[in-house]
């Protein structure tokens, strides 16, 4: 099966990318993984100021996956410009890179896009509107506030011609509406989904994570991710990026059948750093076995009567 796919004016050598927050800025994984074997990767979310993140423990496992509250630990705009993007520019050739940006206020997103747009080494932005661990916003991410989604994305649109992905939340009761708002505000694609808010408690009722609650990911997130992609597919013609519990070629196929043009692998690559490469091999085998010649043929189209029309 031909897994190469053209999107956002670029060639993705495969539809399998690494998800934000699971691969740092690429350099952190370069000893264990050939980054250029990937379709691409999304960086850790960058905020205006560098952040140290939340108190440990920041991750905990359970049978269905894991919970994290990293708290946006990142080198900030200046550190990203100085140390991270030059490394990517010099070391990544074929993988397509998206820089994830996040903030507490609309203006922070806009300043980040403006401050990064002139740099080299990446294709586009993933606008993280759905971090579940941003306590300053009281656990209510931008993605659940359509007015904020519109403001952030239209402001970003004015500041860059690069592709913009909007990363939305799994617990959005009005996802179709949010997808439509993001489309109208100028996003080029939607990434679905971020982690789902949750908490793990020990026998004394004490949270297992230092910060208390966190975001749940891994196999248990897959049904939520698939549903979100399906719902968004009915609401917009934009390309969709499916994330949540992708651990096999069959999972990637399920996301394509739901309407995803690309998938991102997250939690699976913690236990198995080269999971993404295995997933691509499984996809190719799946195509041979089922007589499907191109990944693109698997991607469910949006209905002609999407809610956009
Ligand atoms: O840094 C985090 O704690 C984090 C972020 Br920004 C996010 O978007 N999703 C997540 O599960 N953790």
CSV table of N, CA, C and O in Angstrom, one decimal, residues 15 26 42 50 101 118 122 124 138 144 149 157 168 221 241 255-256 258 264 272 281:
chain,number,residue,atom,x,y,z
A,15,UNK,N,1.5,8.4,6.9
A,15,UNK,CA,0.5,9.2,7.6
A,15,UNK,C,0.7,9.1,9.1
A,15,UNK,O,-0.2,9.5,9.9
A,26,UNK,N,12.2,16.4,19.2
A,26,UNK,CA,12.9,15.5,18.2
A,26,UNK,C,14.2,15.0,18.7
A,26,UNK,O,14.5,13.8,18.8
A,42,UNK,N,5.1,16.3,16.1
A,42,UNK,CA,4.7,17.5,16.7
A,42,UNK,C,5.5,17.8,18.0
A,42,UNK,O,5.6,16.9,18.8
A,50,UNK,N,9.5,30.2,29.4
A,50,UNK,CA,9.9,28.8,29.8
A,50,UNK,C,9.1,28.4,31.0
A,50,UNK,O,8.8,29.2,31.9
A,101,UNK,N,1.9,25.1,20.0
A,101,UNK,CA,1.9,26.3,20.8
A,101,UNK,C,0.7,26.3,21.8
A,101,UNK,O,-0.3,25.8,21.4
A,118,UNK,N,8.9,33.3,11.5
A,118,UNK,CA,10.1,33.6,10.7
A,118,UNK,C,11.2,32.6,10.8
A,118,UNK,O,12.2,32.7,10.0
A,122,UNK,N,10.5,23.9,10.3
A,122,UNK,CA,9.1,23.3,10.5
A,122,UNK,C,8.1,23.7,9.5
A,122,UNK,O,8.3,24.7,8.8
A,124,UNK,N,4.5,23.7,10.0
A,124,UNK,CA,3.3,24.4,10.4
A,124,UNK,C,3.1,24.4,11.9
A,124,UNK,O,4.0,24.0,12.7
A,138,UNK,N,-8.6,27.1,35.1
A,138,UNK,CA,-9.5,26.4,35.9
A,138,UNK,C,-10.0,25.1,35.3
A,138,UNK,O,-11.2,24.8,35.4
A,144,UNK,N,-13.1,24.4,24.7
A,144,UNK,CA,-14.5,24.2,25.1
A,144,UNK,C,-15.2,25.6,25.1
A,144,UNK,O,-16.4,25.7,25.5
A,149,UNK,N,-11.9,29.9,20.8
A,149,UNK,CA,-11.3,29.2,19.6
A,149,UNK,C,-11.3,30.1,18.4
A,149,UNK,O,-10.3,30.2,17.7
A,157,UNK,N,-4.2,32.9,12.2
A,157,UNK,CA,-4.3,33.0,10.7
A,157,UNK,C,-3.8,34.2,10.1
A,157,UNK,O,-3.1,34.2,9.1
A,168,UNK,N,-8.2,19.9,19.4
A,168,UNK,CA,-9.4,20.0,20.1
A,168,UNK,C,-9.5,19.0,21.2
A,168,UNK,O,-8.7,18.1,21.3
A,221,UNK,N,-8.2,5.7,25.4
A,221,UNK,CA,-8.6,6.9,24.8
A,221,UNK,C,-9.1,6.7,23.3
A,221,UNK,O,-9.8,7.6,22.8
A,241,UNK,N,-6.6,15.0,11.8
A,241,UNK,CA,-5.4,14.2,12.4
A,241,UNK,C,-6.0,13.5,13.6
A,241,UNK,O,-6.4,14.1,14.5
A,255,UNK,N,-8.9,4.9,12.3
A,255,UNK,CA,-8.9,6.3,12.3
A,255,UNK,C,-9.2,6.8,10.9
A,255,UNK,O,-9.9,7.8,10.7
A,256,UNK,N,-8.6,6.2,9.9
A,256,UNK,CA,-8.8,6.6,8.5
A,256,UNK,C,-10.3,6.4,8.1
A,256,UNK,O,-10.9,7.2,7.5
A,258,UNK,N,-12.7,6.5,10.1
A,258,UNK,CA,-13.5,7.5,10.7
A,258,UNK,C,-13.4,8.9,10.1
A,258,UNK,O,-14.2,9.8,10.3
A,264,UNK,N,-1.6,10.4,14.8
A,264,UNK,CA,-0.4,10.7,15.7
A,264,UNK,C,-0.4,9.6,16.8
A,264,UNK,O,-1.4,9.2,17.3
A,272,UNK,N,7.5,1.6,23.6
A,272,UNK,CA,8.1,1.0,22.5
A,272,UNK,C,8.5,2.2,21.6
A,272,UNK,O,7.7,2.6,20.7
A,281,UNK,N,4.7,-0.3,9.0
A,281,UNK,CA,4.9,-1.7,8.4
A,281,UNK,C,3.6,-2.4,8.5
A,281,UNK,O,3.2,-3.1,7.5
